[in-house]
mmCIF file with all atom_site columns, C-alpha atoms in Angstrom:
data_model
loop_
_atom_site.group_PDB
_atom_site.id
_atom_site.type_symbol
_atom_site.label_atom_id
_atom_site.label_alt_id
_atom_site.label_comp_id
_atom_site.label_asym_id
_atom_site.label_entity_id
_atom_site.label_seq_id
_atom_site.pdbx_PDB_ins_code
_atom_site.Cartn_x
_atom_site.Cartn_y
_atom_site.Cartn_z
_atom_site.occupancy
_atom_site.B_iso_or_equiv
_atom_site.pdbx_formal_charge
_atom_site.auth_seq_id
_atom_site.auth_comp_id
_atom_site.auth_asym_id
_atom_site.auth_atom_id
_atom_site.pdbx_PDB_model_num
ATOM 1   C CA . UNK H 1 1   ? -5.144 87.616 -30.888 1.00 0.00 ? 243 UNK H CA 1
ATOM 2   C CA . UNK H 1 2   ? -3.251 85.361 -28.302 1.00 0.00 ? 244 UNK H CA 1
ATOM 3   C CA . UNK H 1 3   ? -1.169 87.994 -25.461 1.00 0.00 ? 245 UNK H CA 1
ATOM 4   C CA . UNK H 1 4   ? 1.244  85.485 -25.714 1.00 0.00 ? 246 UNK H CA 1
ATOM 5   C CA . UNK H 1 5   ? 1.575  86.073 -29.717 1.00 0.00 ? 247 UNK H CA 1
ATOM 6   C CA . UNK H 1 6   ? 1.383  89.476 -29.365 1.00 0.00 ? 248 UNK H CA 1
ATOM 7   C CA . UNK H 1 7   ? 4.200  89.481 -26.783 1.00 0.00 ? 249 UNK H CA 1
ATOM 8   C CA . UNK H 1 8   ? 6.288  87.358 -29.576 1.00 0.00 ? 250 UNK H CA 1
ATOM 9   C CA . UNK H 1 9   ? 5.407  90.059 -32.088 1.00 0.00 ? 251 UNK H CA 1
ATOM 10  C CA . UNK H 1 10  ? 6.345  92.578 -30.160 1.00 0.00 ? 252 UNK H CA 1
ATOM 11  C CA . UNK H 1 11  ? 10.100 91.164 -29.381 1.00 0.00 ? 253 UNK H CA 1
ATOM 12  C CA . UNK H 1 12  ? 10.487 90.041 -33.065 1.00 0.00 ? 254 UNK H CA 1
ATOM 13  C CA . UNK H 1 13  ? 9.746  93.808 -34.082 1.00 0.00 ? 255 UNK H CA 1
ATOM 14  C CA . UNK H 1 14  ? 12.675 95.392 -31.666 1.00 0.00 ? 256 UNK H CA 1
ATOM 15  C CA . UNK H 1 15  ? 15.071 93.087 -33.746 1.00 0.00 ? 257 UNK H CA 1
ATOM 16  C CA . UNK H 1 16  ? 16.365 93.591 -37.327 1.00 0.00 ? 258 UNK H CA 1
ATOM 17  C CA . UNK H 1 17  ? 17.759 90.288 -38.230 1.00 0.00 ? 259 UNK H CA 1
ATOM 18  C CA . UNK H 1 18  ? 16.891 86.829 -37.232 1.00 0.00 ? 260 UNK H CA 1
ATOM 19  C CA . UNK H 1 19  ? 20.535 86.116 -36.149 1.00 0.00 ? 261 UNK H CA 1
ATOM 20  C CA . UNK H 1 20  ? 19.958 89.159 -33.503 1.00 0.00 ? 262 UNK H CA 1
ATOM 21  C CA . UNK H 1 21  ? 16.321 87.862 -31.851 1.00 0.00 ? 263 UNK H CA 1
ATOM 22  C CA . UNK H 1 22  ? 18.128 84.501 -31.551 1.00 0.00 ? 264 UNK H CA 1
ATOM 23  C CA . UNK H 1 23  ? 20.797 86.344 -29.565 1.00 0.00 ? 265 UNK H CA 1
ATOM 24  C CA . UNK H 1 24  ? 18.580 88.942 -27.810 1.00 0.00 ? 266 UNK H CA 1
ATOM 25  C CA . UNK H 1 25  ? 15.700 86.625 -26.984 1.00 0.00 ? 267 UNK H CA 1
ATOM 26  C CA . UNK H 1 26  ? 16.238 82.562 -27.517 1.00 0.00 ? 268 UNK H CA 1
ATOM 27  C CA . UNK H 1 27  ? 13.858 81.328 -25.958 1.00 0.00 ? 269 UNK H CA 1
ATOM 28  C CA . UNK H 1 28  ? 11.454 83.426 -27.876 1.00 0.00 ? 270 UNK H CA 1
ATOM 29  C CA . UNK H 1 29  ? 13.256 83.222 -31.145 1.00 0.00 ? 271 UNK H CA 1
ATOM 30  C CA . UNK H 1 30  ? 12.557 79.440 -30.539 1.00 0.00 ? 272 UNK H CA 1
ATOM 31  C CA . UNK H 1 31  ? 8.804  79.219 -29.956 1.00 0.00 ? 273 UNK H CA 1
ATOM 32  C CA . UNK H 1 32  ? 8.554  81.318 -32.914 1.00 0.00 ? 274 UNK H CA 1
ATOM 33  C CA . UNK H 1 33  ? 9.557  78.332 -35.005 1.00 0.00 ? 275 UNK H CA 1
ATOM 34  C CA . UNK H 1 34  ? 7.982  75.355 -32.518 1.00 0.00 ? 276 UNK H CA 1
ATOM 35  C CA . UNK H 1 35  ? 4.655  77.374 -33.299 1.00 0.00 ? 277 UNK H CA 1
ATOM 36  C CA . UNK H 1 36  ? 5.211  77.868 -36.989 1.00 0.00 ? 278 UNK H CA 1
ATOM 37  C CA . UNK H 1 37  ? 4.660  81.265 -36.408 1.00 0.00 ? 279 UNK H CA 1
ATOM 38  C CA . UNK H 1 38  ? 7.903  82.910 -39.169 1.00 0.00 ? 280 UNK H CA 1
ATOM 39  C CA . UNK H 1 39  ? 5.413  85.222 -40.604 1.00 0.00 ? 281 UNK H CA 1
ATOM 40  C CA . UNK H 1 40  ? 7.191  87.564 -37.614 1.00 0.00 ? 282 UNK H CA 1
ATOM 41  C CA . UNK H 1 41  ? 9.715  87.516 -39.156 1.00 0.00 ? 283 UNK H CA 1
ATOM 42  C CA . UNK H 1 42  ? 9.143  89.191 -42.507 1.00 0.00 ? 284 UNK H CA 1
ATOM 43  C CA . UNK H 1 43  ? 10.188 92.717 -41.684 1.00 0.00 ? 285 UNK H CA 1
ATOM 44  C CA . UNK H 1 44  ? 13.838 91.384 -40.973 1.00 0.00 ? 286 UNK H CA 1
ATOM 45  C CA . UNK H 1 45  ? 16.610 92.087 -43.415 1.00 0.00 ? 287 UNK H CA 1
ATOM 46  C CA . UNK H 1 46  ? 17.929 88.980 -44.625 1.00 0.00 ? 288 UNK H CA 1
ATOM 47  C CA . UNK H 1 47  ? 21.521 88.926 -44.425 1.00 0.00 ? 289 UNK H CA 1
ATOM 48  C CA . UNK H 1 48  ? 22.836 86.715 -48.055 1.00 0.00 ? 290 UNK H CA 1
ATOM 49  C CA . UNK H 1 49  ? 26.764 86.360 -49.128 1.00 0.00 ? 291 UNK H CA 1
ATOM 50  C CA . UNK H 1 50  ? 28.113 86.802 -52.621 1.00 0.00 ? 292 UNK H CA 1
ATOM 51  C CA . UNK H 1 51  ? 28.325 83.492 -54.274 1.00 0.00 ? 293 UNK H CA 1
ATOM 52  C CA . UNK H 1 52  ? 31.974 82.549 -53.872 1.00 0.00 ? 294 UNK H CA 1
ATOM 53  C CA . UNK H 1 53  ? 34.006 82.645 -57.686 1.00 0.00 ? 295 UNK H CA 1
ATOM 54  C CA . UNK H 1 54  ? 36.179 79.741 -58.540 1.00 0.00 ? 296 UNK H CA 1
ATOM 55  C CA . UNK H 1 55  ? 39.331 81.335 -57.596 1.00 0.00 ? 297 UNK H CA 1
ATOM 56  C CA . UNK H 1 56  ? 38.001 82.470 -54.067 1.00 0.00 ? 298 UNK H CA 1
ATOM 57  C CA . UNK H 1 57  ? 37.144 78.895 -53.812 1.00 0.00 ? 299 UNK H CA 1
ATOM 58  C CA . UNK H 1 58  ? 40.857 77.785 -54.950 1.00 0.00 ? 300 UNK H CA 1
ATOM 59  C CA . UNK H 1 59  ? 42.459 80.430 -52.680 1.00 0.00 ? 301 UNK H CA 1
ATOM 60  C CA . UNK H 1 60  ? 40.639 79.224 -49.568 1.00 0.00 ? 302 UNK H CA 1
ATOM 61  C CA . UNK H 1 61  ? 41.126 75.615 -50.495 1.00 0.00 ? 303 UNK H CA 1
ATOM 62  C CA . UNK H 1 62  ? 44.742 76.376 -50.799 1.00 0.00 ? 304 UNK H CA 1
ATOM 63  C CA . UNK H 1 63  ? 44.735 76.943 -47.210 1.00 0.00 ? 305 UNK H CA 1
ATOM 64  C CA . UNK H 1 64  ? 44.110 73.602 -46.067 1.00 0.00 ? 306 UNK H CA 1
ATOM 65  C CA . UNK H 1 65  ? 46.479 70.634 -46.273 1.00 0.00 ? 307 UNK H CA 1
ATOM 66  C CA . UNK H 1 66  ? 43.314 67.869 -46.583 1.00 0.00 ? 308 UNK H CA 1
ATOM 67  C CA . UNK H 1 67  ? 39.986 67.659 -47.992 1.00 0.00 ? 309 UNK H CA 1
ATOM 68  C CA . UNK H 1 68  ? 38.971 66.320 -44.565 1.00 0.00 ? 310 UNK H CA 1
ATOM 69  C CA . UNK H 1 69  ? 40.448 69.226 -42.837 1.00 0.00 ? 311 UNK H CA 1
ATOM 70  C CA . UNK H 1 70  ? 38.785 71.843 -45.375 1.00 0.00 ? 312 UNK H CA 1
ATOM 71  C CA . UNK H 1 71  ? 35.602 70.138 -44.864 1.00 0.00 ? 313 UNK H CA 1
ATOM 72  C CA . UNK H 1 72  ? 36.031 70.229 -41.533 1.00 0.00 ? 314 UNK H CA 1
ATOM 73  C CA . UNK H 1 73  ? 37.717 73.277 -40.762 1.00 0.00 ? 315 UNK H CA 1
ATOM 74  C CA . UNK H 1 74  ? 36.268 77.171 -40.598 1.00 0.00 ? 316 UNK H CA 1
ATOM 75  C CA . UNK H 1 75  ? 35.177 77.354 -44.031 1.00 0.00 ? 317 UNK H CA 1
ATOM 76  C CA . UNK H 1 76  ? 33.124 74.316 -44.409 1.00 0.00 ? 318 UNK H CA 1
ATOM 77  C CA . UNK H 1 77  ? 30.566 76.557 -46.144 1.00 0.00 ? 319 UNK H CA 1
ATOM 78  C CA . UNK H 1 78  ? 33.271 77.287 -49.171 1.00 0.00 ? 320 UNK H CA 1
ATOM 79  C CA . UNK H 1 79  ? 33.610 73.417 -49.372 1.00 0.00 ? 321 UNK H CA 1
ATOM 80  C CA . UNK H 1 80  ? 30.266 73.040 -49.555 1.00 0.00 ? 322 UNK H CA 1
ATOM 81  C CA . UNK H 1 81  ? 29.948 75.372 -52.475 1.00 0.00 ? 323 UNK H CA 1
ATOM 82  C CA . UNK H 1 82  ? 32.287 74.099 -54.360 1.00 0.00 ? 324 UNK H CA 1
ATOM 83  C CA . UNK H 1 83  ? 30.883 70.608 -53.717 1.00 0.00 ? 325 UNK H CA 1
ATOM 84  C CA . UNK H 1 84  ? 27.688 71.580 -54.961 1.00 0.00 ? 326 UNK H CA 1
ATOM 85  C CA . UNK H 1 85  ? 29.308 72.858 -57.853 1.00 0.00 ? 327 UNK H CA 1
ATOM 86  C CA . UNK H 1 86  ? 31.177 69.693 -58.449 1.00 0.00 ? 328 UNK H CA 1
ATOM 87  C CA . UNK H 1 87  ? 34.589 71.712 -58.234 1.00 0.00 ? 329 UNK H CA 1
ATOM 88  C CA . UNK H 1 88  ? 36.143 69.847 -55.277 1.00 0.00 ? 330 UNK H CA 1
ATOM 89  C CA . UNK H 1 89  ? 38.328 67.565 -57.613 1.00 0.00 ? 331 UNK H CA 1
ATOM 90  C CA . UNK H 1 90  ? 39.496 71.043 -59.677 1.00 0.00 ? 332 UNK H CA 1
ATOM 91  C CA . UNK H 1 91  ? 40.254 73.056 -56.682 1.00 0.00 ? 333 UNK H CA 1
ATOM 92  C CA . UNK H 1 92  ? 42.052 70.734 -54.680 1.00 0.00 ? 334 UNK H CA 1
ATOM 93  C CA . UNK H 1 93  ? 45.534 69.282 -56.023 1.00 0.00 ? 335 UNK H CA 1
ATOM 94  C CA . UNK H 1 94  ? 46.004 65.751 -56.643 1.00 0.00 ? 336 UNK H CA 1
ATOM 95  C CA . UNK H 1 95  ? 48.620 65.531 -53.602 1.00 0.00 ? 337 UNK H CA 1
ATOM 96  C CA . UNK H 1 96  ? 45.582 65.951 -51.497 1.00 0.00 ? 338 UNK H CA 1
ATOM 97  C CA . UNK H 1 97  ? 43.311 63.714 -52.515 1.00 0.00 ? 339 UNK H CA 1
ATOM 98  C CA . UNK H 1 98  ? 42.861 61.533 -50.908 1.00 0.00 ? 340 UNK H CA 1
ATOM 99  C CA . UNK H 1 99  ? 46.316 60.720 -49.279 1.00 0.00 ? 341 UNK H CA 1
ATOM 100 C CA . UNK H 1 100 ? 47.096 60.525 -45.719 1.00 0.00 ? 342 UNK H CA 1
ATOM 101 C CA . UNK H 1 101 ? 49.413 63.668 -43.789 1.00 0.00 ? 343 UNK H CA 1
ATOM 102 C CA . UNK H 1 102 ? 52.237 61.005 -43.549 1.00 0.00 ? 344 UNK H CA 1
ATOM 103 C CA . UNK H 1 103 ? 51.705 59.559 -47.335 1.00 0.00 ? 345 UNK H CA 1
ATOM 104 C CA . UNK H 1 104 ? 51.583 63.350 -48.610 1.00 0.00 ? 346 UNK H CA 1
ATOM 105 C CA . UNK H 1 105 ? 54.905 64.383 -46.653 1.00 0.00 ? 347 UNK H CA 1
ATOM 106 C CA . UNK H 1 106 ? 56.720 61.586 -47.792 1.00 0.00 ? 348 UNK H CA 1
#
């Protein structure tokens, strides 16, 4: 085999996740996936969330005074679920859909 794959192999095998060879070793963790080579990968633990419930989703929506600015802000990937679950019109009130900060204050 290539030395240079088997130098890839050998850093993708001191890592246990894919988020810590992207830290450890970028430029590797990047040739990996230029070459098509994620096959090194395959011992690594995948890390996967809990599928948020409807009421997480309505607690963290709660949060946020906009749809723009729970889109936007840090949990953009609860939006997203809920989104894709077509619950963005159950989880966030009337009074903020849709209306501008100074039309909502009013």
């Amino acid at each position: 085999m290539n030395p240079y794959i088997e130098k890839l192999r050998d850093r993708a095998r001191l890592c246990r996740t894919r988020g810590e060879m992207q830290k450890r070793f970028p430029s590797e963790y990047r040739e990996i996936h230029r070459r098509g080579l994620t096959f090194l990968f395959d011992h690594m633990q995948r890390k996967r969330r809990q599928k948020y419930t409807v009421e997480e989703l309505r607690q963290i929506a709660g949060r946020y005074m906009s749809r723009t600015d729970f889109k936007n802000g840090d949990d953009s990937s609860a939006y997203m679920a809920a989104w894709r679950r077509g619950l963005i019109d159950e989880i966030c009130p009337p009074s903020r859909q849709g209306k501008h900060l100074h039309e909502a204050a009013q």
